[in-house]
């Protein structure tokens, strides 16, 4: 295989300048700033315990890290309810939310209540919470357990919720049946819980799941039904995730990725499995993906090269992120990349490559790799070890 290295400079998109002006101030140092659509009042701790007058044009209120122990409809009298689409009330030490708090918010598409120790009966207030299309409900860092989660969702109008975030809570187990009533849910973020297992007993139309930083020991089974058959090759399984296209499960302790593991994930295109505890990986497993990130896993483990003429050789992979790869552990050639004719980017940062990549050292370590006739056009390779 012929290998060329050459450089390209990263194009940095221009930073968008936003003009914020002070729209509320109070002696000695409470300041809120506004631009055309958003108002930001943050980090005043217990010196700010009410929402000041919100100008009429404001659609987005970021009111975080202040104090709002008791939230009621009155809390929001200083704003035009029907205008507000985006409301962030994270980290306000909210302990109580009254029943009709959200009733007058008719245009809401984003609500963030993260970092509040809200007691369980907040679910009553959720009965008056309605989202427009593409709604986001963000409930991170709230010590939510399985029981609390089910209570929270009991009266919630799940129509219109597209994104649900339950990151950094206290969930130990989750099943797709838990969100089966969220008919428009597309993105689920359950990163940073204590999940030991994750099951898919109900079919879900979710498209993206982030489940990084949990304690998962095995890759979830996405096949519906309890068929124990090990003869996967001849059995057609029904998927519980017909629309799942992106799944991120990095930083768990998954030990195995059997070659059949993606068999019920026909629509999956992006998989992130960095930092797990694999002992062995068959690259062939991933032949349908176009993006695969599996960094920091091969250093001490075994990577099985695909057999010639295998499916992986005709793989559709376009973006391959294999940071922290040790070529010392297996045949020191780049055979594992052979035949990846759709490859557009390859990230081998922090890897100890068996060849000298610094033939063309370039600014900002941006390197484009060319394999045979295949151009890898947007490659990011940073070399830190040889
Ligand atoms: C910010 O203000 C400057 C000058 O007042 C103006 O030219 C620019 O368009 C403004 N930018 C935005 C994003 O409103
Ligand atoms: C919250 O605000 C206080 C000041 O009131 C500040 O010291 C603290 O760093 C802020 N916390 C976060 C997470 O921003
Ligand atoms: C409304 O805002 C004003 C200052 O702008 C404040 O004095 C008042 O307490 C606020 N009302 C409520 C109910 O928070
Ligand atoms: C919701 O999201 C979809 C897909 O991104 C978009 O086509 C649609 O216009 C959005 N609807 C609203 C009301 O923003
Ligand atoms: C989180 O919830 C558990 C059980 O519901 C409770 O024992 C624990 O004290 C809570 N932790 C915090 C920080 O509130
Ligand atoms: C999931 O939520 C956590 C906590 O807010 C956040 O740090 C992380 O970026 C989210 N993940 C994605 C992919 O949105
Ligand atoms: C997942 O964990 C829960 C709680 O620990 C347990 O009840 C359940 O049987 C487990 N399911 C599977 C499939 O391992
Ligand atoms: C699956 O295997 C278990 C234990 O081997 C057995 O008890 C159960 O009946 C099997 N289920 C099916 C559907 O074959
Ligand atoms: C590389 O992987 C090893 C374990 O496989 C890990 O300990 C180390 O932190 C990783 N290094 C980087 C830079 O990610």
Coordinates of C-alpha atoms and ligand atoms in Angstrom, one line a residue:
X1 CA 0.0 0.0 0.0
X2 CA 1.2 3.5 -0.8
X3 CA 0.8 6.1 1.8
X4 CA 1.1 9.8 1.3
X5 CA 0.9 12.4 3.9
X6 CA 0.2 16.0 3.3
X7 CA -1.1 19.0 5.1
X8 CA -4.1 21.1 5.2
X9 CA -5.2 23.9 7.4
X10 CA -8.3 23.7 9.4
X11 CA -10.8 26.3 8.3
X12 CA -12.1 28.0 11.4
X13 CA -15.6 29.4 11.0
X14 CA -15.9 33.0 12.0
X15 CA -17.0 33.6 15.5
X16 CA -20.4 35.1 15.4
X17 CA -20.4 38.4 17.1
X18 CA -23.5 39.0 19.3
X19 CA -24.3 42.3 20.8
X20 CA -25.4 42.0 24.3
X21 CA -26.5 45.0 26.3
X22 CA -27.5 45.4 30.0
X23 CA -31.3 45.1 30.2
X24 CA -31.6 44.9 34.0
X25 CA -29.3 46.0 36.7
X26 CA -29.5 46.4 40.4
X27 CA -27.1 47.7 42.9
X28 CA -24.5 46.4 43.7
X29 CA -23.9 43.9 41.0
X30 CA -26.9 42.1 39.6
X31 CA -26.8 42.4 35.8
X32 CA -28.9 40.8 33.1
X33 CA -27.9 41.2 29.5
X34 CA -30.1 40.9 26.4
X35 CA -29.7 40.8 22.7
X36 CA -32.6 40.7 20.2
X37 CA -34.0 37.4 21.4
X38 CA -32.3 36.3 24.6
X39 CA -31.9 37.5 28.1
X40 CA -29.3 36.1 30.4
X41 CA -29.4 36.5 34.2
X42 CA -26.9 34.0 35.7
X43 CA -24.6 33.3 38.6
X44 CA -26.1 35.6 41.2
X45 CA -26.7 32.9 43.7
X46 CA -29.1 33.9 46.4
X47 CA -28.7 37.6 45.7
X48 CA -31.2 37.1 42.8
X49 CA -34.4 35.4 43.9
X50 CA -36.9 36.7 41.3
X51 CA -37.1 37.1 37.6
X52 CA -36.8 40.7 36.7
X53 CA -38.7 42.4 33.9
X54 CA -38.2 40.6 30.7
X55 CA -38.3 42.8 27.5
X56 CA -41.1 41.9 25.1
X57 CA -39.0 40.7 22.3
X58 CA -37.3 38.0 24.4
X59 CA -37.9 34.4 23.4
X60 CA -35.1 32.8 25.3
X61 CA -34.5 33.3 29.0
X62 CA -31.4 31.9 30.6
X63 CA -31.9 32.2 34.3
X64 CA -29.4 29.9 35.9
X65 CA -27.5 29.6 39.1
X66 CA -29.7 32.1 41.0
X67 CA -32.3 31.2 43.6
X68 CA -36.0 30.3 43.0
X69 CA -37.0 28.0 45.9
X70 CA -40.7 28.1 45.2
X71 CA -41.7 28.4 41.6
X72 CA -45.3 29.3 40.8
X73 CA -47.2 31.1 38.0
X74 CA -46.3 34.3 39.9
X75 CA -42.6 33.6 39.3
X76 CA -43.1 34.5 35.7
X77 CA -45.3 37.5 35.8
X78 CA -42.5 39.7 34.6
X79 CA -42.5 38.1 31.1
X80 CA -44.8 37.6 28.3
X81 CA -45.5 33.9 28.7
X82 CA -46.7 33.3 25.1
X83 CA -43.4 34.7 23.7
X84 CA -41.0 32.4 25.6
X85 CA -39.8 29.4 23.7
X86 CA -36.6 28.6 25.6
X87 CA -36.5 28.6 29.3
X88 CA -33.5 27.6 31.3
X89 CA -33.9 27.4 35.1
X90 CA -31.0 25.2 35.8
X91 CA -29.3 25.4 39.3
X92 CA -31.8 27.5 41.1
X93 CA -32.3 25.3 44.1
X94 CA -35.9 24.8 43.1
X95 CA -37.7 22.8 45.7
X96 CA -41.3 23.3 44.8
X97 CA -43.1 23.8 41.5
X98 CA -46.8 24.5 41.7
X99 CA -49.4 22.8 39.6
X100 CA -50.2 25.5 37.1
X101 CA -46.7 26.9 36.7
X102 CA -46.3 26.1 33.0
X103 CA -49.9 26.5 32.0
X104 CA -49.5 29.9 30.3
X105 CA -46.4 29.0 28.3
X106 CA -47.9 28.3 25.0
X107 CA -44.8 28.5 22.8
X108 CA -42.3 26.5 24.8
X109 CA -39.9 24.3 22.9
X110 CA -37.1 24.0 25.5
X111 CA -37.2 23.7 29.3
X112 CA -34.1 23.0 31.4
X113 CA -34.6 22.2 35.1
X114 CA -31.1 20.6 35.6
X115 CA -29.3 20.8 38.9
X116 CA -32.4 21.3 41.0
X117 CA -33.4 19.1 43.8
X118 CA -37.1 19.1 42.9
X119 CA -39.2 16.8 45.1
X120 CA -41.1 14.0 43.4
X121 CA -44.4 15.9 43.1
X122 CA -43.1 18.1 40.4
X123 CA -45.0 15.6 38.2
X124 CA -48.2 17.5 38.9
X125 CA -46.7 20.7 37.3
X126 CA -45.8 18.6 34.3
X127 CA -49.4 18.0 33.7
X128 CA -49.6 21.6 32.5
X129 CA -46.4 21.5 30.5
X130 CA -46.9 21.3 26.7
X131 CA -44.4 21.6 24.1
X132 CA -44.6 22.7 20.5
X133 CA -43.1 20.5 18.0
X134 CA -39.4 19.6 18.5
X135 CA -39.5 20.1 22.3
X136 CA -36.6 19.5 24.6
X137 CA -37.0 18.6 28.2
X138 CA -33.7 18.7 30.0
X139 CA -33.5 17.1 33.5
X140 CA -29.8 16.5 34.1
X141 CA -28.1 16.3 37.5
X142 CA -31.4 15.9 39.4
X143 CA -30.7 12.6 41.2
X144 CA -33.5 10.9 39.3
X145 CA -34.0 7.2 40.0
X146 CA -36.1 4.7 38.1
X147 CA -39.1 5.3 40.5
X148 CA -38.8 9.0 40.3
X149 CA -38.5 8.9 36.5
X150 CA -41.8 7.0 36.1
X151 CA -43.5 9.4 38.5
X152 CA -42.1 12.4 36.6
X153 CA -43.6 11.1 33.3
X154 CA -46.9 10.1 34.7
X155 CA -48.8 13.2 33.8
X156 CA -46.4 14.6 31.2
X157 CA -47.8 15.4 27.8
X158 CA -45.2 13.7 25.8
X159 CA -46.4 14.9 22.4
X160 CA -44.0 17.2 20.8
X161 CA -41.0 16.1 22.9
X162 CA -38.2 15.4 20.5
X163 CA -35.2 15.5 23.0
X164 CA -35.2 14.1 26.5
X165 CA -32.1 14.4 28.6
X166 CA -31.7 12.6 31.8
X167 CA -28.0 12.8 32.0
X168 CA -26.0 12.5 35.2
X169 CA -28.9 11.1 37.3
X170 CA -29.2 8.0 39.4
X171 CA -30.6 5.5 36.9
X172 CA -29.4 1.9 37.3
X173 CA -31.6 0.3 34.7
X174 CA -33.6 1.6 31.8
X175 CA -35.8 -0.2 29.3
X176 CA -37.2 1.3 26.1
X177 CA -40.7 0.7 27.5
X178 CA -40.0 3.5 29.9
X179 CA -40.2 6.0 27.1
X180 CA -42.6 4.2 24.9
X181 CA -45.2 6.9 25.3
X182 CA -42.9 9.5 23.9
X183 CA -44.1 9.1 20.4
X184 CA -42.1 11.9 18.9
X185 CA -38.9 11.3 20.8
X186 CA -35.8 11.3 18.6
X187 CA -32.9 12.0 20.9
X188 CA -32.3 10.5 24.3
X189 CA -29.4 11.5 26.5
X190 CA -28.8 9.1 29.4
X191 CA -25.1 9.8 29.7
X192 CA -23.5 9.7 33.1
X193 CA -26.0 7.5 35.0
X194 CA -25.2 4.2 36.8
X195 CA -26.8 2.0 34.2
X196 CA -25.7 -1.6 34.5
X197 CA -28.0 -2.8 31.8
X198 CA -30.2 -1.4 29.2
X199 CA -33.0 -3.4 27.6
X200 CA -35.3 -2.9 24.6
X201 CA -38.5 -4.7 25.2
X202 CA -40.7 -2.2 23.5
X203 CA -40.2 -0.9 20.0
X204 CA -39.0 2.8 19.9
X205 CA -38.6 5.2 17.0
X206 CA -35.8 7.0 18.8
X207 CA -33.0 8.0 16.4
X208 CA -30.1 8.9 18.7
X209 CA -29.1 7.5 22.0
X210 CA -26.2 8.8 24.1
X211 CA -25.4 6.4 26.9
X212 CA -21.8 7.3 27.6
X213 CA -20.2 7.1 31.1
X214 CA -22.3 4.4 32.6
X215 CA -21.5 0.9 34.0
X216 CA -22.8 -1.2 31.1
X217 CA -21.1 -4.5 30.9
X218 CA -22.7 -5.8 27.7
X219 CA -23.8 -4.3 24.5
X220 CA -27.6 -4.0 24.6
X221 CA -29.7 -6.5 22.7
X222 CA -31.9 -4.6 20.2
X223 CA -33.8 -7.7 19.0
X224 CA -37.4 -8.0 20.0
X225 CA -38.6 -11.2 21.5
X226 CA -36.8 -13.7 23.8
X227 CA -35.5 -16.0 21.2
X228 CA -32.4 -17.6 22.6
X229 CA -31.3 -19.1 19.3
X230 CA -27.6 -18.8 18.8
X231 CA -28.0 -19.6 15.2
X232 CA -28.3 -15.9 14.3
X233 CA -27.3 -16.5 10.7
X234 CA -30.5 -18.1 9.8
X235 CA -32.9 -16.3 12.1
X236 CA -34.5 -13.1 11.1
X237 CA -34.9 -10.9 14.1
X238 CA -37.3 -8.1 14.6
X239 CA -35.7 -4.8 15.7
X240 CA -36.8 -2.7 18.6
X241 CA -35.1 0.3 17.2
X242 CA -36.1 0.6 13.5
X243 CA -34.9 4.3 13.4
X244 CA -31.8 4.3 15.5
X245 CA -29.0 5.7 13.5
X246 CA -26.6 7.0 16.1
X247 CA -25.6 5.2 19.3
X248 CA -23.0 6.3 21.7
X249 CA -21.9 4.0 24.5
X250 CA -18.3 5.2 25.2
X251 CA -16.8 5.0 28.6
X252 CA -18.6 1.9 29.8
X253 CA -17.1 -1.5 30.7
X254 CA -18.4 -3.6 27.8
X255 CA -16.3 -6.7 27.4
X256 CA -17.5 -8.2 24.2
X257 CA -18.8 -7.1 20.8
X258 CA -19.8 -10.4 19.2
X259 CA -20.0 -10.2 15.4
X260 CA -23.8 -10.5 15.6
X261 CA -24.2 -7.6 18.0
X262 CA -25.5 -5.1 15.4
X263 CA -27.8 -7.6 13.8
X264 CA -31.0 -5.8 14.9
X265 CA -29.7 -2.3 14.1
X266 CA -30.2 -2.1 10.4
X267 CA -30.4 1.7 10.4
X268 CA -27.4 2.3 12.6
X269 CA -24.8 4.4 10.9
X270 CA -22.8 6.0 13.7
X271 CA -21.4 4.0 16.6
X272 CA -19.2 5.4 19.4
X273 CA -17.6 2.7 21.6
X274 CA -14.5 4.4 22.8
X275 CA -13.0 3.4 26.1
X276 CA -14.7 0.1 26.9
X277 CA -13.1 -3.1 28.1
X278 CA -13.1 -5.2 24.9
X279 CA -10.7 -8.1 24.6
X280 CA -11.4 -8.8 21.0
X281 CA -13.0 -7.0 18.1
X282 CA -14.0 -8.3 14.7
X283 CA -13.9 -5.3 12.4
X284 CA -16.4 -7.1 10.1
X285 CA -19.0 -6.4 12.7
X286 CA -19.1 -2.8 11.6
X287 CA -19.6 -3.1 7.9
X288 CA -22.8 -1.2 7.7
X289 CA -21.6 1.9 9.6
X290 CA -20.4 5.1 8.1
X291 CA -18.9 6.5 11.3
X292 CA -17.1 4.5 13.9
X293 CA -15.3 5.7 16.9
X294 CA -13.5 3.1 19.0
X295 CA -10.5 4.8 20.5
X296 CA -8.4 3.7 23.4
X297 CA -9.5 0.1 23.2
X298 CA -6.8 -1.8 21.4
X299 CA -3.8 -0.8 23.3
X300 CA -3.7 -4.0 25.3
X301 CA -6.2 -6.1 23.4
X302 CA -6.6 -7.9 20.2
X303 CA -8.0 -6.6 17.0
X304 CA -8.9 -9.2 14.4
X305 CA -8.3 -8.2 10.9
X306 CA -11.1 -8.9 8.5
X307 CA -10.5 -11.9 6.2
X308 CA -9.8 -11.0 2.7
X309 CA -13.0 -10.7 0.6
X310 CA -14.9 -10.0 3.8
X311 CA -17.7 -7.6 4.0
X312 CA -15.5 -5.1 5.9
X313 CA -13.4 -4.8 2.8
X314 CA -16.4 -3.3 1.0
X315 CA -17.3 -1.4 4.1
X316 CA -19.1 1.9 3.9
X317 CA -17.1 3.5 6.7
X318 CA -16.4 7.1 6.0
X319 CA -15.2 8.3 9.3
X320 CA -13.0 6.2 11.5
X321 CA -11.7 7.4 14.8
X322 CA -9.1 5.1 16.3
X323 CA -7.2 7.3 18.6
X324 CA -4.7 5.7 20.9
X325 CA -4.1 2.6 18.8
X326 CA -1.1 0.4 19.4
X327 CA 0.2 -1.0 16.2
X328 CA 2.7 -2.9 18.3
X329 CA 0.1 -5.4 19.3
X330 CA -0.7 -6.9 15.9
X331 CA 1.0 -7.2 12.6
X332 CA 2.6 -3.9 12.0
X333 CA 0.9 -3.0 8.8
X334 CA -2.0 -0.9 7.9
X335 CA -3.9 -3.8 6.5
X336 CA -6.9 -3.0 8.7
X337 CA -7.6 0.1 6.6
X338 CA -7.3 -1.7 3.2
X339 CA -10.3 -1.6 1.1
X340 CA -12.0 1.1 3.0
X341 CA -12.9 2.9 -0.2
X342 CA -15.3 5.3 1.3
X343 CA -13.0 6.5 4.0
X344 CA -13.0 10.2 4.2
X345 CA -11.4 10.8 7.6
X346 CA -9.2 8.8 9.9
X347 CA -8.1 9.9 13.3
X348 CA -5.1 8.1 14.7
X349 CA -4.2 10.6 17.3
X350 CA -2.1 9.4 20.2
X351 CA -1.2 6.2 18.4
X352 CA 2.2 4.6 18.2
X353 CA 2.4 4.1 14.5
X354 CA 4.9 1.6 13.0
X355 CA 6.0 4.1 10.4
X356 CA 7.1 7.7 10.5
X357 CA 4.2 10.0 9.9
X358 CA 6.1 13.2 10.2
X359 CA 7.5 13.2 6.7
X360 CA 5.5 16.3 6.3
X361 CA 5.1 18.0 9.6
X362 CA 2.5 20.6 9.4
X363 CA 1.0 23.5 11.4
X364 CA -1.6 22.5 13.9
X365 CA -0.9 18.9 13.3
X366 CA -3.5 18.6 10.6
X367 CA -2.7 15.9 8.2
X368 CA -4.5 14.4 5.3
X369 CA -3.8 10.8 4.5
X370 CA -4.0 9.2 1.1
X371 CA -4.3 5.5 0.8
X372 CA -3.7 4.2 -2.7
X373 CA -6.1 6.1 -4.9
X374 CA -8.4 7.0 -2.1
X375 CA -8.4 10.5 -0.8
X376 CA -9.1 11.1 2.8
X377 CA -10.1 14.6 2.6
X378 CA -10.8 15.8 6.1
X379 CA -8.4 13.9 8.2
X380 CA -7.4 14.9 11.6
X381 CA -4.3 13.0 12.8
X382 CA -2.3 14.3 15.6
X383 CA 0.8 12.3 16.5
X384 CA 2.1 12.3 20.0
X385 CA 4.0 9.1 20.1
X386 CA 5.9 7.0 17.7
Ligands
LIG1 C1 -23.5 44.5 16.5 O1 -23.4 45.9 16.4 C2 -22.7 46.3 15.3 C3 -22.5 47.9 15.4 O2 -23.5 48.4 16.3 C4 -23.4 46.0 14.0 O3 -22.7 46.4 12.9 C5 -23.6 44.5 14.0 O4 -24.4 44.1 12.9 C6 -24.3 43.9 15.2 N1 -24.2 42.5 15.2 C7 -25.3 41.7 15.5 C8 -25.1 40.3 15.5 O5 -26.4 42.2 15.8
LIG2 C1 -22.8 30.1 40.7 O1 -22.7 31.4 41.1 C2 -21.7 31.7 42.1 C3 -21.8 33.1 42.5 O2 -23.1 33.4 43.0 C4 -20.4 31.3 41.6 O3 -19.4 31.5 42.6 C5 -20.4 29.9 41.1 O4 -19.1 29.6 40.5 C6 -21.5 29.6 40.1 N1 -21.5 28.2 39.8 C7 -21.5 27.8 38.6 C8 -21.5 26.3 38.4 O5 -21.3 28.5 37.6
LIG3 C1 -40.6 41.9 38.5 O1 -39.4 42.6 38.2 C2 -39.2 43.7 39.2 C3 -37.9 44.4 38.7 O2 -37.8 44.4 37.3 C4 -39.0 43.2 40.6 O3 -38.9 44.2 41.4 C5 -40.3 42.4 40.9 O4 -40.1 41.8 42.2 C6 -40.5 41.3 39.9 N1 -41.7 40.6 40.2 C7 -41.8 39.3 40.5 C8 -43.1 38.7 40.8 O5 -40.8 38.6 40.5
LIG4 C1 -38.9 20.3 13.7 O1 -37.8 19.7 13.2 C2 -37.9 19.2 11.9 C3 -36.6 18.5 11.5 O2 -35.5 19.1 12.0 C4 -38.1 20.4 11.0 O3 -38.2 20.0 9.6 C5 -39.3 21.2 11.4 O4 -39.5 22.4 10.6 C6 -39.3 21.5 12.9 N1 -40.5 22.1 13.3 C7 -40.6 23.3 14.0 C8 -41.9 23.8 14.4 O5 -39.6 23.9 14.2
LIG5 C1 -30.4 11.0 45.8 O1 -31.5 10.0 45.9 C2 -31.2 9.0 46.8 C3 -32.3 8.0 46.8 O2 -33.5 8.6 46.2 C4 -31.0 9.6 48.2 O3 -30.7 8.6 49.1 C5 -29.8 10.6 48.1 O4 -29.7 11.2 49.4 C6 -30.0 11.6 47.1 N1 -28.9 12.4 46.9 C7 -28.9 13.7 46.9 C8 -27.6 14.4 46.7 O5 -29.9 14.4 46.9
LIG6 C1 -25.8 14.7 27.4 O1 -26.0 15.5 28.5 C2 -24.8 15.9 29.2 C3 -25.1 16.7 30.4 O2 -25.7 17.9 30.0 C4 -23.9 16.7 28.2 O3 -22.7 17.0 28.8 C5 -23.7 15.9 27.0 O4 -23.0 16.8 26.0 C6 -25.0 15.5 26.4 N1 -24.6 14.7 25.2 C7 -25.0 15.0 24.0 C8 -24.4 14.1 23.0 O5 -25.8 15.9 23.8
LIG7 C1 -31.2 -5.4 34.5 O1 -31.0 -4.9 35.9 C2 -32.1 -5.0 36.6 C3 -31.8 -4.3 38.0 O2 -30.5 -4.7 38.4 C4 -32.6 -6.5 36.8 O3 -33.8 -6.5 37.5 C5 -32.8 -7.0 35.4 O4 -33.1 -8.4 35.5 C6 -31.6 -6.8 34.5 N1 -32.0 -7.3 33.2 C7 -31.1 -7.9 32.4 C8 -31.6 -8.3 31.0 O5 -30.0 -8.2 32.8
LIG8 C1 -34.0 -19.3 26.8 O1 -33.1 -19.9 27.6 C2 -33.5 -20.2 29.0 C3 -32.3 -20.7 29.8 O2 -31.5 -21.4 28.9 C4 -34.7 -21.0 29.0 O3 -35.1 -21.3 30.3 C5 -35.8 -20.4 28.2 O4 -36.9 -21.3 28.1 C6 -35.3 -20.1 26.8 N1 -36.3 -19.3 26.0 C7 -36.7 -19.6 24.8 C8 -37.8 -18.7 24.2 O5 -36.3 -20.5 24.2
LIG9 C1 -5.0 5.3 25.8 O1 -5.6 4.0 26.2 C2 -5.2 3.6 27.5 C3 -5.9 2.3 27.8 O2 -6.3 1.6 26.7 C4 -5.6 4.7 28.5 O3 -5.2 4.3 29.8 C5 -5.0 6.0 28.1 O4 -5.5 7.0 29.0 C6 -5.4 6.4 26.7 N1 -4.7 7.6 26.3 C7 -5.4 8.6 25.7 C8 -4.5 9.8 25.4 O5 -6.6 8.6 25.5

